[in-house]
CSV table of C-alpha atoms in Angstrom, one decimal:
chain,number,residue,atom,x,y,z
A,1,ALA,CA,-8.0,-1.9,-15.2
A,2,GLN,CA,-4.5,-2.4,-13.9
A,3,SER,CA,-3.3,-5.5,-12.1
A,4,VAL,CA,-0.2,-6.9,-10.4
A,5,ALA,CA,0.8,-10.5,-10.1
A,6,GLN,CA,3.3,-11.8,-7.6
A,7,PRO,CA,3.5,-15.5,-8.5
A,8,GLU,CA,5.3,-16.7,-5.4
A,9,ASP,CA,3.6,-16.6,-2.0
A,10,GLN,CA,6.9,-17.3,-0.3
A,11,VAL,CA,10.5,-17.1,-1.2
A,12,ASN,CA,13.2,-18.8,1.0
A,13,VAL,CA,16.9,-17.8,0.6
A,14,ALA,CA,20.0,-18.5,2.6
A,15,GLU,CA,21.7,-15.5,4.2
A,16,GLY,CA,24.4,-14.1,1.9
A,17,ASN,CA,22.8,-15.5,-1.3
A,18,PRO,CA,21.2,-13.3,-3.9
A,19,LEU,CA,17.5,-12.9,-3.7
A,20,THR,CA,14.8,-12.2,-6.3
A,21,VAL,CA,11.1,-11.5,-5.7
A,22,LYS,CA,9.0,-11.6,-8.9
A,23,CYS,CA,6.4,-9.1,-10.1
A,24,THR,CA,4.5,-8.8,-13.3
A,25,TYR,CA,2.0,-6.1,-14.1
A,26,SER,CA,-0.8,-5.1,-16.5
A,27,VAL,CA,-1.6,-1.5,-17.1
A,28,SER,CA,-2.8,0.7,-20.0
A,29,GLY,CA,0.1,2.8,-21.2
A,30,ASN,CA,3.3,3.4,-19.4
A,31,PRO,CA,3.5,2.5,-15.7
A,32,TYR,CA,4.7,3.8,-12.5
A,33,LEU,CA,6.0,0.8,-10.5
A,34,PHE,CA,6.8,0.4,-6.8
A,35,TRP,CA,8.1,-1.9,-4.2
A,36,TYR,CA,7.0,-1.7,-0.6
A,37,VAL,CA,8.0,-3.8,2.4
A,38,GLN,CA,5.9,-4.6,5.4
A,39,TYR,CA,7.3,-5.8,8.7
A,40,PRO,CA,5.0,-7.5,11.3
A,41,ASN,CA,2.6,-5.1,13.0
A,42,ARG,CA,4.0,-2.2,11.0
A,43,GLY,CA,2.8,-0.2,8.0
A,44,LEU,CA,4.2,-0.4,4.6
A,45,GLN,CA,7.6,1.2,3.9
A,46,PHE,CA,8.6,2.5,0.5
A,47,LEU,CA,11.6,0.7,-1.0
A,48,LEU,CA,11.9,2.0,-4.6
A,49,LYS,CA,10.1,3.2,-7.6
A,50,TYR,CA,10.4,3.3,-11.4
A,51,ILE,CA,8.9,6.2,-13.3
A,52,THR,CA,11.1,6.8,-16.3
A,53,GLY,CA,14.7,6.5,-17.3
A,54,ASP,CA,17.2,3.8,-16.4
A,55,ASN,CA,15.6,0.4,-16.2
A,56,LEU,CA,17.6,-0.6,-13.2
A,57,VAL,CA,16.4,1.3,-10.1
A,58,LYS,CA,18.2,1.3,-6.8
A,59,GLY,CA,16.4,1.7,-3.6
A,60,SER,CA,16.7,1.5,0.2
A,61,TYR,CA,18.6,-1.2,2.1
A,62,GLY,CA,20.6,-2.4,-0.9
A,63,PHE,CA,17.6,-3.4,-2.9
A,64,GLU,CA,17.2,-2.8,-6.6
A,65,ALA,CA,14.6,-3.6,-9.3
A,66,GLU,CA,14.8,-4.1,-13.0
A,67,PHE,CA,12.0,-2.8,-15.2
A,68,ASN,CA,11.5,-5.0,-18.3
A,69,LYS,CA,8.8,-3.5,-20.6
A,70,SER,CA,8.7,-6.4,-23.1
A,71,GLN,CA,8.1,-8.9,-20.3
A,72,THR,CA,6.0,-6.4,-18.2
A,73,SER,CA,8.0,-7.3,-15.2
A,74,PHE,CA,9.6,-5.4,-12.3
A,75,HIS,CA,11.5,-8.0,-10.2
A,76,LEU,CA,13.0,-7.0,-6.9
A,77,LYS,CA,16.6,-8.1,-6.3
A,78,LYS,CA,19.4,-7.9,-3.7
A,79,PRO,CA,22.9,-9.3,-4.2
A,80,SER,CA,23.3,-10.6,-0.7
A,81,ALA,CA,20.4,-11.3,1.6
A,82,LEU,CA,20.3,-10.5,5.3
A,83,VAL,CA,18.2,-12.2,8.0
A,84,SER,CA,16.7,-8.7,8.7
A,85,ASP,CA,15.3,-8.6,5.1
A,86,SER,CA,12.7,-11.2,6.1
A,87,ALA,CA,9.4,-9.5,5.6
A,88,LEU,CA,6.4,-9.2,3.3
A,89,TYR,CA,7.1,-7.5,0.0
A,90,PHE,CA,4.5,-5.8,-2.1
A,91,CYS,CA,4.7,-4.7,-5.7
A,92,ALA,CA,2.4,-1.9,-6.9
A,93,VAL,CA,1.5,-0.2,-10.2
A,94,ARG,CA,-0.1,3.0,-11.3
A,95,PRO,CA,-0.6,4.2,-14.8
A,96,LEU,CA,1.0,7.4,-16.0
A,97,TYR,CA,-1.5,10.3,-16.1
A,98,SER,CA,-3.3,10.8,-19.4
A,99,GLY,CA,-6.1,13.1,-18.4
A,100,ALA,CA,-8.8,10.8,-17.0
A,101,GLY,CA,-9.2,8.0,-14.4
A,102,SER,CA,-8.5,7.6,-10.7
A,103,TYR,CA,-4.8,6.7,-10.9
A,104,GLN,CA,-4.9,4.8,-7.7
A,105,LEU,CA,-2.1,2.4,-6.7
A,106,THR,CA,-2.9,-1.3,-7.3
A,107,PHE,CA,-1.0,-3.7,-5.1
A,108,GLY,CA,-0.1,-7.3,-5.6
A,109,LYS,CA,-1.0,-9.9,-2.9
A,110,GLY,CA,2.5,-9.9,-1.5
A,111,THR,CA,5.4,-12.3,-1.2
A,112,LYS,CA,6.8,-13.4,2.1
A,113,LEU,CA,10.6,-13.5,2.1
A,114,SER,CA,12.3,-15.7,4.6
A,115,VAL,CA,16.1,-15.4,4.9
A,116,ILE,CA,17.6,-18.4,6.6
A,117,PRO,CA,20.7,-17.9,8.7
B,1,GLU,CA,9.6,14.0,11.5
B,2,ALA,CA,6.6,12.2,13.0
B,3,GLY,CA,5.0,9.5,10.9
B,4,VAL,CA,1.4,8.8,10.2
B,5,ALA,CA,-0.5,8.1,13.4
B,6,GLN,CA,-3.5,5.7,13.7
B,7,SER,CA,-5.7,4.7,16.5
B,8,PRO,CA,-6.8,2.3,17.8
B,9,ARG,CA,-4.2,-0.3,16.9
B,10,TYR,CA,-6.6,-3.2,17.5
B,11,LYS,CA,-10.4,-3.4,17.7
B,12,ILE,CA,-12.7,-6.4,18.2
B,13,ILE,CA,-16.4,-5.9,17.6
B,14,GLU,CA,-19.4,-8.1,16.9
B,15,LYS,CA,-21.2,-8.0,13.6
B,16,ARG,CA,-23.7,-5.3,13.1
B,17,GLN,CA,-21.9,-3.0,15.6
B,18,SER,CA,-20.3,0.2,14.5
B,19,VAL,CA,-16.6,1.2,14.6
B,20,ALA,CA,-14.5,4.2,13.8
B,21,PHE,CA,-10.8,4.6,13.0
B,22,TRP,CA,-8.8,7.8,13.3
B,23,CYS,CA,-5.8,8.9,11.3
B,24,ASN,CA,-3.4,11.9,11.7
B,25,PRO,CA,-1.2,12.3,8.6
B,26,ILE,CA,2.3,13.7,8.4
B,27,SER,CA,2.2,17.5,8.9
B,28,GLY,CA,1.9,19.3,5.6
B,29,HIS,CA,0.7,16.3,3.6
B,30,ALA,CA,-2.4,17.4,1.6
B,31,THR,CA,-3.3,13.9,0.4
B,32,LEU,CA,-4.7,11.2,2.6
B,33,TYR,CA,-5.6,7.6,1.7
B,34,TRP,CA,-7.5,4.8,3.5
B,35,TYR,CA,-6.7,1.3,2.5
B,36,GLN,CA,-8.2,-2.1,3.5
B,37,GLN,CA,-5.8,-5.0,3.7
B,38,ILE,CA,-7.4,-8.4,4.1
B,39,LEU,CA,-5.2,-11.2,5.3
B,40,GLY,CA,-3.2,-12.7,2.4
B,41,GLN,CA,-4.0,-9.8,0.1
B,42,GLY,CA,-2.4,-6.5,-0.8
B,43,PRO,CA,-3.9,-3.2,0.3
B,44,LYS,CA,-6.9,-2.0,-1.6
B,45,LEU,CA,-7.7,1.7,-1.8
B,46,LEU,CA,-11.0,2.7,-0.2
B,47,ILE,CA,-10.9,6.5,-0.4
B,48,GLN,CA,-8.5,9.2,-1.3
B,49,PHE,CA,-8.7,12.9,-0.1
B,50,GLN,CA,-6.9,15.9,-1.3
B,51,ASN,CA,-7.2,18.4,1.6
B,52,ASN,CA,-10.9,18.0,2.6
B,53,GLY,CA,-12.2,16.9,-0.8
B,54,VAL,CA,-12.7,13.4,-2.0
B,55,VAL,CA,-10.6,12.5,-5.1
B,56,ASP,CA,-11.5,8.8,-5.4
B,57,ASP,CA,-14.0,6.7,-3.4
B,58,SER,CA,-14.9,4.3,-6.2
B,59,GLN,CA,-14.0,1.2,-4.1
B,60,LEU,CA,-15.6,2.4,-0.8
B,61,PRO,CA,-18.7,0.3,0.1
B,62,LYS,CA,-20.8,3.4,0.7
B,63,ASP,CA,-23.8,1.5,2.1
B,64,ARG,CA,-21.8,0.8,5.3
B,65,PHE,CA,-18.5,2.7,5.1
B,66,SER,CA,-18.0,6.5,5.4
B,67,ALA,CA,-15.0,8.7,5.8
B,68,GLU,CA,-14.4,12.4,6.4
B,69,ARG,CA,-11.6,14.8,6.6
B,70,LEU,CA,-13.4,17.9,7.7
B,71,LYS,CA,-10.5,20.3,8.3
B,72,GLY,CA,-8.2,18.8,5.8
B,73,VAL,CA,-5.9,17.3,8.4
B,74,ASP,CA,-7.2,14.4,10.5
B,75,SER,CA,-9.5,11.8,9.1
B,76,THR,CA,-12.0,9.2,10.4
B,77,LEU,CA,-13.2,6.1,8.7
B,78,LYS,CA,-16.4,4.5,10.0
B,79,ILE,CA,-18.1,1.2,9.4
B,80,GLN,CA,-21.8,0.9,10.3
B,81,PRO,CA,-22.9,-1.8,10.6
B,82,ALA,CA,-19.9,-4.1,10.4
B,83,LYS,CA,-19.9,-7.5,8.7
B,84,LEU,CA,-17.7,-10.5,9.2
B,85,GLU,CA,-15.9,-9.8,5.9
B,86,ASP,CA,-14.8,-6.4,7.1
B,87,SER,CA,-12.2,-8.1,9.3
B,88,ALA,CA,-8.9,-6.6,8.0
B,89,VAL,CA,-6.2,-4.2,8.7
B,90,TYR,CA,-7.1,-0.6,7.8
B,91,LEU,CA,-4.1,1.4,6.7
B,92,CYS,CA,-3.9,5.2,6.5
B,93,ALA,CA,-1.3,6.8,4.3
B,94,SER,CA,-0.5,10.4,3.4
B,95,SER,CA,1.6,12.2,0.8
B,96,LEU,CA,2.4,15.7,-0.3
B,97,VAL,CA,0.0,17.3,-2.8
B,98,LEU,CA,-1.4,14.8,-5.3
B,99,ARG,CA,0.6,14.8,-8.5
B,100,LEU,CA,-1.0,13.1,-11.4
B,101,ALA,CA,1.2,14.4,-14.2
B,102,GLY,CA,4.9,14.9,-14.1
B,103,GLY,CA,5.9,12.8,-11.1
B,104,TYR,CA,4.8,11.0,-8.1
B,105,ASN,CA,4.8,11.8,-4.4
B,106,GLU,CA,5.6,8.9,-2.1
B,107,GLN,CA,2.9,7.6,0.2
B,108,PHE,CA,3.8,7.1,3.8
B,109,PHE,CA,1.8,4.5,5.7
B,110,GLY,CA,0.7,4.4,9.3
B,111,PRO,CA,0.9,1.1,11.4
B,112,GLY,CA,-2.7,0.3,10.7
B,113,THR,CA,-5.7,-0.7,12.8
B,114,ARG,CA,-6.5,-4.5,12.9
B,115,LEU,CA,-10.2,-5.0,13.0
B,116,THR,CA,-11.7,-8.3,14.0
B,117,VAL,CA,-15.5,-8.8,13.5
B,118,LEU,CA,-17.0,-11.7,15.4
């Protein structure tokens, strides 16, 4: 069974500083990896995904994530944080299709990002 | 393009009562998902439809939860009877046709229904 770990419940960063939100995963075979963001009282919004190819993936709002297969990690990064980036961030994993199984998305428990002015 | 619509946005019921949630996916999206998000946790898939057929309901508590998508568009999720532990946000999502091999179609989420069971 696949799983996702987001080791930090909360990350605080000063506006303008770089930010990192950590994610590690466990899945059989190769993974599809995702980051979603959730603002208060709103649904999840897709930020970026890794399927194959370049290990550095660029997404919406200046976010990027780096896939590291040896460390089974997919950390979310942004060079310069904005106050408006404050939200709840979820990492998710799904295995590549191999002919059997449900292939549902499994989400981490989320990391609350607070960007301090 | 209109997003995924859900209603109601909030619902408060007492335990053992019944409740139903409604979802209207993005037009043209064949795949529809219902997730349960308990406070402090990530969303957990309850059921996944492709058109009006169930693809995966392995995590749906079938003794009390049911869902249908009769015409392959709108969907309803019902809980009967509700328990205290059902308090959560119920998220509906939709995507283009389900692709298992050769790619992935992004899921678009609705705003959710916050259920409180007293």
